[in-house]
Amino acid sequence: ADVVIAIDGPSGVGKSTVAKRLAERLGYRYVDSGALYRAVGWAAQAAGVPFEAGALAEWMTRVSLKLTFAKRHSELWASEVWIDGQCVTSKLQGETVGAAASAVATVPAIRQVITSLLRGVHGQQEDESVAGVVMEGRDIGTDVFPDATVKFFLDASIEARSQRRFQEMQRRGQSVTLSRVMEAVAARDARDRSREVAPLVPSSDAHVIDSTNLTIDVVVERMLSKIRL
Ligand code: CDP
């Protein structure tokens, strides 16, 4: 992959939807970096590892983490996450795993493993017709690919983000209240923004888009216009 499109932003901002659409439109690979943090958080919890930096870092040295690509629904090359030979992609949704992800994401040794895995995607060439990658996360433009071709930072008000997350969870049949979702989103935001390693901040050269009052289609078109300049 030659072209790297980085999309960063807080939770519930619509990054995944936008990133997938963009990847589809451009014929690029789509990588959800959060899925790796979620997979590690999920597996650490499943293994009963104490959520403490030293224990998590030590456990991480014994885990094998892998990212592959599969064409699922449509022509989109989406990433799948493997931990110790098990595909865990389907286990990663929900706020419980989200909170575990945000906890393990504060551990530098874990960030290092995931960051180098993400950088490796760049050179992965099972299909040479794929000319680029759209990668979404928190630190793609700042840390993973500081030289990304185009960077976006997608933001929206806490109310709009919680509302979107709430609707998404309702669609999945989860029983939640809006105020609970808002609490969880706010707590995860606070942790992601204030952590010492790779805190969530826009890269100075990112196009910042506030999607509070924009539809997904408008956001995607706005991004395409920056990419095609
Ligand atoms: O989908 P959502 O925005 O809720 O979360 P996610 O992208 O799946 O990420 C889950 C958690 O992983 C975040 O709250 C971050 O703490 C962490 N993360 C990170 O630190 N760096 C990334 N590049 C991606 C996710």
mmCIF file of C-alpha atoms and ligand atoms in Angstrom:
data_model
loop_
_atom_site.group_PDB
_atom_site.id
_atom_site.type_symbol
_atom_site.label_atom_id
_atom_site.label_comp_id
_atom_site.label_asym_id
_atom_site.label_seq_id
_atom_site.Cartn_x
_atom_site.Cartn_y
_atom_site.Cartn_z
ATOM 1 C CA ALA A 1 0.000 0.000 0.000
ATOM 2 C CA ASP A 2 1.420 3.382 -0.990
ATOM 3 C CA VAL A 3 -1.255 5.739 0.203
ATOM 4 C CA VAL A 4 -2.169 5.994 3.879
ATOM 5 C CA ILE A 5 -5.336 7.821 4.926
ATOM 6 C CA ALA A 6 -5.392 8.355 8.695
ATOM 7 C CA ILE A 7 -8.672 8.972 10.505
ATOM 8 C CA ASP A 8 -8.483 9.689 14.220
ATOM 9 C CA GLY A 9 -11.026 10.840 16.761
ATOM 10 C CA PRO A 10 -12.888 10.027 19.964
ATOM 11 C CA SER A 11 -15.364 7.206 20.439
ATOM 12 C CA GLY A 12 -18.786 7.278 18.846
ATOM 13 C CA VAL A 13 -17.792 9.890 16.310
ATOM 14 C CA GLY A 14 -18.621 7.698 13.307
ATOM 15 C CA LYS A 15 -15.031 6.891 12.347
ATOM 16 C CA SER A 16 -15.730 3.264 11.458
ATOM 17 C CA THR A 17 -18.651 4.012 9.171
ATOM 18 C CA VAL A 18 -16.819 6.846 7.467
ATOM 19 C CA ALA A 19 -13.537 4.946 7.168
ATOM 20 C CA LYS A 20 -15.239 1.900 5.627
ATOM 21 C CA ARG A 21 -17.124 4.006 3.093
ATOM 22 C CA LEU A 22 -13.982 5.859 2.171
ATOM 23 C CA ALA A 23 -12.027 2.611 1.748
ATOM 24 C CA GLU A 24 -14.799 1.231 -0.428
ATOM 25 C CA ARG A 25 -14.926 4.342 -2.601
ATOM 26 C CA LEU A 26 -11.154 4.375 -3.029
ATOM 27 C CA GLY A 27 -10.700 0.606 -3.322
ATOM 28 C CA TYR A 28 -8.319 0.649 -0.374
ATOM 29 C CA ARG A 29 -7.893 -1.668 2.561
ATOM 30 C CA TYR A 30 -9.731 -0.750 5.751
ATOM 31 C CA VAL A 31 -7.995 -1.146 9.098
ATOM 32 C CA ASP A 32 -9.747 -0.639 12.427
ATOM 33 C CA SER A 33 -6.837 -0.200 14.837
ATOM 34 C CA GLY A 34 -9.260 -0.127 17.774
ATOM 35 C CA ALA A 35 -10.086 -3.779 17.031
ATOM 36 C CA LEU A 36 -6.516 -4.683 18.028
ATOM 37 C CA TYR A 37 -6.788 -2.828 21.341
ATOM 38 C CA ARG A 38 -10.191 -4.413 21.869
ATOM 39 C CA ALA A 39 -8.812 -7.879 21.076
ATOM 40 C CA VAL A 40 -5.973 -7.435 23.556
ATOM 41 C CA GLY A 41 -8.359 -6.068 26.200
ATOM 42 C CA TRP A 42 -10.785 -8.932 25.630
ATOM 43 C CA ALA A 43 -8.072 -11.602 25.736
ATOM 44 C CA ALA A 44 -6.410 -10.142 28.847
ATOM 45 C CA GLN A 45 -9.759 -10.206 30.597
ATOM 46 C CA ALA A 46 -10.506 -13.738 29.402
ATOM 47 C CA ALA A 47 -7.078 -14.887 30.638
ATOM 48 C CA GLY A 48 -7.694 -13.294 34.032
ATOM 49 C CA VAL A 49 -4.655 -11.011 33.814
ATOM 50 C CA PRO A 50 -4.710 -8.303 36.506
ATOM 51 C CA PHE A 51 -5.318 -4.915 34.872
ATOM 52 C CA GLU A 52 -2.062 -3.436 36.040
ATOM 53 C CA ALA A 53 0.718 -2.174 33.731
ATOM 54 C CA GLY A 54 3.458 -4.639 34.758
ATOM 55 C CA ALA A 55 1.254 -7.739 34.576
ATOM 56 C CA LEU A 56 -0.288 -6.667 31.258
ATOM 57 C CA ALA A 57 3.106 -5.909 29.699
ATOM 58 C CA GLU A 58 4.495 -9.282 30.786
ATOM 59 C CA TRP A 59 1.425 -11.153 29.544
ATOM 60 C CA MET A 60 1.670 -9.312 26.197
ATOM 61 C CA THR A 61 5.143 -10.813 25.556
ATOM 62 C CA ARG A 62 3.528 -14.271 25.543
ATOM 63 C CA VAL A 63 0.634 -13.471 23.217
ATOM 64 C CA SER A 64 0.653 -13.708 19.447
ATOM 65 C CA LEU A 65 -1.404 -11.054 17.724
ATOM 66 C CA LYS A 66 -2.142 -11.112 14.007
ATOM 67 C CA LEU A 67 -4.036 -9.002 11.502
ATOM 68 C CA THR A 68 -5.336 -10.464 8.252
ATOM 69 C CA PHE A 69 -7.617 -9.178 5.528
ATOM 70 C CA ALA A 70 -10.765 -10.773 4.217
ATOM 71 C CA LYS A 71 -13.321 -9.577 1.720
ATOM 72 C CA ARG A 72 -16.492 -9.493 3.772
ATOM 73 C CA HIS A 73 -19.846 -8.184 2.560
ATOM 74 C CA SER A 74 -19.104 -6.304 -0.656
ATOM 75 C CA GLU A 75 -15.680 -5.644 -2.045
ATOM 76 C CA LEU A 76 -14.253 -4.154 1.092
ATOM 77 C CA TRP A 77 -10.916 -5.513 2.326
ATOM 78 C CA ALA A 78 -11.551 -5.460 6.045
ATOM 79 C CA SER A 79 -9.196 -6.497 8.807
ATOM 80 C CA GLU A 80 -9.659 -9.511 11.041
ATOM 81 C CA VAL A 81 -7.873 -9.916 14.350
ATOM 82 C CA TRP A 82 -6.322 -13.135 15.614
ATOM 83 C CA ILE A 83 -5.032 -13.867 19.097
ATOM 84 C CA ASP A 84 -3.041 -17.049 19.649
ATOM 85 C CA GLY A 85 -4.511 -18.545 16.495
ATOM 86 C CA GLN A 86 -8.138 -17.703 17.315
ATOM 87 C CA CYS A 87 -10.133 -15.224 15.215
ATOM 88 C CA VAL A 88 -11.701 -12.823 17.730
ATOM 89 C CA THR A 89 -13.182 -10.232 15.351
ATOM 90 C CA SER A 90 -16.762 -11.131 16.289
ATOM 91 C CA LYS A 91 -16.185 -10.745 20.037
ATOM 92 C CA LEU A 92 -15.071 -7.169 20.095
ATOM 93 C CA GLN A 93 -18.232 -5.066 20.228
ATOM 94 C CA GLY A 94 -19.769 -3.385 23.223
ATOM 95 C CA GLU A 95 -18.745 -0.974 25.965
ATOM 96 C CA THR A 96 -17.307 -3.669 28.272
ATOM 97 C CA VAL A 97 -14.667 -4.588 25.710
ATOM 98 C CA GLY A 98 -14.296 -0.880 24.843
ATOM 99 C CA ALA A 99 -13.416 -0.078 28.440
ATOM 100 C CA ALA A 100 -10.951 -3.002 28.620
ATOM 101 C CA ALA A 101 -9.389 -1.752 25.368
ATOM 102 C CA SER A 102 -8.965 1.745 26.712
ATOM 103 C CA ALA A 103 -7.334 0.333 29.870
ATOM 104 C CA VAL A 104 -4.775 -1.831 28.043
ATOM 105 C CA ALA A 105 -4.147 1.060 25.630
ATOM 106 C CA THR A 106 -2.450 2.986 28.457
ATOM 107 C CA VAL A 107 0.332 0.365 28.655
ATOM 108 C CA PRO A 108 3.348 1.438 26.513
ATOM 109 C CA ALA A 109 4.524 -2.145 25.811
ATOM 110 C CA ILE A 110 1.092 -2.998 24.407
ATOM 111 C CA ARG A 111 0.976 0.142 22.273
ATOM 112 C CA GLN A 112 4.413 -0.741 20.855
ATOM 113 C CA VAL A 113 3.315 -4.211 19.757
ATOM 114 C CA ILE A 114 0.116 -2.916 18.143
ATOM 115 C CA THR A 115 1.832 0.074 16.522
ATOM 116 C CA SER A 116 4.474 -2.053 14.808
ATOM 117 C CA LEU A 117 1.810 -4.497 13.665
ATOM 118 C CA LEU A 118 -0.157 -1.599 12.153
ATOM 119 C CA ARG A 119 2.934 -0.233 10.418
ATOM 120 C CA GLY A 120 3.479 -3.663 8.894
ATOM 121 C CA VAL A 121 0.152 -3.440 7.068
ATOM 122 C CA HIS A 122 1.723 -0.820 4.854
ATOM 123 C CA GLY A 123 4.034 -3.348 3.208
ATOM 124 C CA GLN A 124 1.615 -6.288 3.193
ATOM 125 C CA GLN A 125 1.041 -7.183 -0.435
ATOM 126 C CA GLU A 126 -1.187 -10.229 -0.854
ATOM 127 C CA ASP A 127 -3.021 -8.216 -3.431
ATOM 128 C CA GLU A 128 -0.943 -5.713 -5.334
ATOM 129 C CA SER A 129 -3.998 -4.070 -6.835
ATOM 130 C CA VAL A 130 -4.769 -2.518 -3.447
ATOM 131 C CA ALA A 131 -3.028 0.834 -3.635
ATOM 132 C CA GLY A 132 -3.736 2.208 -0.215
ATOM 133 C CA VAL A 133 -5.095 1.859 3.254
ATOM 134 C CA VAL A 134 -7.636 3.774 5.311
ATOM 135 C CA MET A 135 -6.731 3.337 8.959
ATOM 136 C CA GLU A 136 -8.853 4.602 11.831
ATOM 137 C CA GLY A 137 -7.953 5.026 15.467
ATOM 138 C CA ARG A 138 -6.702 7.506 18.032
ATOM 139 C CA ASP A 139 -3.020 7.917 17.158
ATOM 140 C CA ILE A 140 -2.723 6.996 13.483
ATOM 141 C CA GLY A 141 -1.777 10.483 12.274
ATOM 142 C CA THR A 142 0.324 11.320 15.328
ATOM 143 C CA ASP A 143 2.198 8.085 16.086
ATOM 144 C CA VAL A 144 1.559 5.161 13.763
ATOM 145 C CA PHE A 145 1.923 7.043 10.458
ATOM 146 C CA PRO A 146 3.182 10.576 11.126
ATOM 147 C CA ASP A 147 3.880 10.767 7.364
ATOM 148 C CA ALA A 148 0.396 9.635 6.308
ATOM 149 C CA THR A 149 -0.716 10.931 2.902
ATOM 150 C CA VAL A 150 -3.828 12.639 4.262
ATOM 151 C CA LYS A 151 -4.912 12.947 7.900
ATOM 152 C CA PHE A 152 -8.342 13.592 9.315
ATOM 153 C CA PHE A 153 -9.479 14.225 12.860
ATOM 154 C CA LEU A 154 -13.177 13.587 13.221
ATOM 155 C CA ASP A 155 -14.915 15.141 16.179
ATOM 156 C CA ALA A 156 -18.465 15.724 17.437
ATOM 157 C CA SER A 157 -20.146 16.863 20.632
ATOM 158 C CA ILE A 158 -20.385 14.384 23.490
ATOM 159 C CA GLU A 159 -24.192 14.467 23.150
ATOM 160 C CA ALA A 160 -24.116 13.597 19.445
ATOM 161 C CA ARG A 161 -21.564 10.828 19.984
ATOM 162 C CA SER A 162 -23.462 9.276 22.869
ATOM 163 C CA GLN A 163 -26.705 9.433 20.911
ATOM 164 C CA ARG A 164 -25.097 7.629 17.954
ATOM 165 C CA ARG A 165 -23.554 4.965 20.187
ATOM 166 C CA PHE A 166 -26.889 4.540 21.983
ATOM 167 C CA GLN A 167 -28.781 4.017 18.718
ATOM 168 C CA GLU A 168 -26.139 1.579 17.500
ATOM 169 C CA MET A 169 -26.465 -0.468 20.715
ATOM 170 C CA GLN A 170 -30.251 -0.417 20.505
ATOM 171 C CA ARG A 171 -30.076 -1.697 16.944
ATOM 172 C CA ARG A 172 -27.995 -4.590 18.233
ATOM 173 C CA GLY A 173 -30.679 -5.324 20.789
ATOM 174 C CA GLN A 174 -28.601 -4.333 23.808
ATOM 175 C CA SER A 175 -30.602 -2.878 26.670
ATOM 176 C CA VAL A 176 -29.019 0.414 27.715
ATOM 177 C CA THR A 177 -30.032 3.917 28.647
ATOM 178 C CA LEU A 178 -28.737 7.060 26.973
ATOM 179 C CA SER A 179 -27.346 8.406 30.246
ATOM 180 C CA ARG A 180 -25.383 5.199 30.874
ATOM 181 C CA VAL A 181 -23.917 5.359 27.373
ATOM 182 C CA MET A 182 -23.003 9.012 27.848
ATOM 183 C CA GLU A 183 -21.230 8.174 31.102
ATOM 184 C CA ALA A 184 -19.241 5.369 29.466
ATOM 185 C CA VAL A 185 -18.305 7.490 26.444
ATOM 186 C CA ALA A 186 -17.237 10.388 28.669
ATOM 187 C CA ALA A 187 -15.138 8.122 30.904
ATOM 188 C CA ARG A 188 -13.355 6.529 27.947
ATOM 189 C CA ASP A 189 -12.759 9.949 26.361
ATOM 190 C CA ALA A 190 -11.254 11.301 29.548
ATOM 191 C CA ARG A 191 -8.876 8.354 29.807
ATOM 192 C CA ASP A 192 -7.909 8.468 26.114
ATOM 193 C CA ARG A 193 -7.250 12.212 26.186
ATOM 194 C CA SER A 194 -5.320 12.322 29.441
ATOM 195 C CA ARG A 195 -3.096 9.242 29.207
ATOM 196 C CA GLU A 196 0.655 9.711 29.109
ATOM 197 C CA VAL A 197 1.383 7.636 26.014
ATOM 198 C CA ALA A 198 -0.218 8.693 22.749
ATOM 199 C CA PRO A 199 -2.990 10.857 24.203
ATOM 200 C CA LEU A 200 -5.852 11.546 21.831
ATOM 201 C CA VAL A 201 -5.069 14.893 20.187
ATOM 202 C CA PRO A 202 -5.356 15.991 16.554
ATOM 203 C CA SER A 203 -2.113 15.904 14.587
ATOM 204 C CA SER A 204 -1.137 19.487 13.720
ATOM 205 C CA ASP A 205 -1.480 18.713 10.004
ATOM 206 C CA ALA A 206 -4.841 16.920 10.229
ATOM 207 C CA HIS A 207 -8.021 18.193 8.590
ATOM 208 C CA VAL A 208 -10.359 18.588 11.554
ATOM 209 C CA ILE A 209 -13.990 17.822 10.742
ATOM 210 C CA ASP A 210 -16.743 18.393 13.284
ATOM 211 C CA SER A 211 -19.503 15.982 12.355
ATOM 212 C CA THR A 212 -22.004 17.045 15.049
ATOM 213 C CA ASN A 213 -24.368 18.427 12.424
ATOM 214 C CA LEU A 214 -23.156 16.585 9.343
ATOM 215 C CA THR A 215 -24.460 13.388 7.759
ATOM 216 C CA ILE A 216 -22.096 10.504 7.035
ATOM 217 C CA ASP A 217 -22.419 11.201 3.294
ATOM 218 C CA VAL A 218 -21.369 14.811 3.701
ATOM 219 C CA VAL A 219 -18.362 13.827 5.832
ATOM 220 C CA VAL A 220 -17.263 11.231 3.258
ATOM 221 C CA GLU A 221 -17.597 13.724 0.377
ATOM 222 C CA ARG A 222 -15.635 16.321 2.320
ATOM 223 C CA MET A 223 -12.854 13.824 2.923
ATOM 224 C CA LEU A 224 -12.792 12.701 -0.700
ATOM 225 C CA SER A 225 -12.418 16.306 -1.811
ATOM 226 C CA LYS A 226 -9.309 16.656 0.381
ATOM 227 C CA ILE A 227 -7.853 13.346 -0.811
ATOM 228 C CA ARG A 228 -8.371 14.073 -4.499
ATOM 229 C CA LEU A 229 -6.859 17.528 -4.458
HETATM 230 O O1 CDP B 1 -15.155 2.292 18.281
HETATM 231 P P1 CDP B 1 -14.719 3.132 19.424
HETATM 232 O O2 CDP B 1 -14.344 4.489 19.024
HETATM 233 O O3 CDP B 1 -15.641 3.101 20.576
HETATM 234 O O4 CDP B 1 -13.422 2.476 20.047
HETATM 235 P P2 CDP B 1 -12.224 1.781 19.298
HETATM 236 O O5 CDP B 1 -11.765 2.594 18.149
HETATM 237 O O6 CDP B 1 -12.584 0.378 19.042
HETATM 238 O O7 CDP B 1 -11.082 1.850 20.424
HETATM 239 C C1 CDP B 1 -11.224 1.285 21.707
HETATM 240 C C2 CDP B 1 -10.167 1.872 22.625
HETATM 241 O O8 CDP B 1 -8.879 1.477 22.154
HETATM 242 C C3 CDP B 1 -10.105 3.397 22.667
HETATM 243 O O9 CDP B 1 -10.931 3.944 23.670
HETATM 244 C C4 CDP B 1 -8.629 3.691 22.919
HETATM 245 O O10 CDP B 1 -8.338 3.717 24.297
HETATM 246 C C5 CDP B 1 -7.910 2.508 22.314
HETATM 247 N N1 CDP B 1 -7.277 2.838 21.027
HETATM 248 C C6 CDP B 1 -6.045 3.464 21.046
HETATM 249 O O11 CDP B 1 -5.534 3.789 22.110
HETATM 250 N N2 CDP B 1 -5.393 3.726 19.883
HETATM 251 C C7 CDP B 1 -5.926 3.400 18.701
HETATM 252 N N3 CDP B 1 -5.262 3.659 17.583
HETATM 253 C C8 CDP B 1 -7.199 2.790 18.654
HETATM 254 C C9 CDP B 1 -7.863 2.522 19.844
#
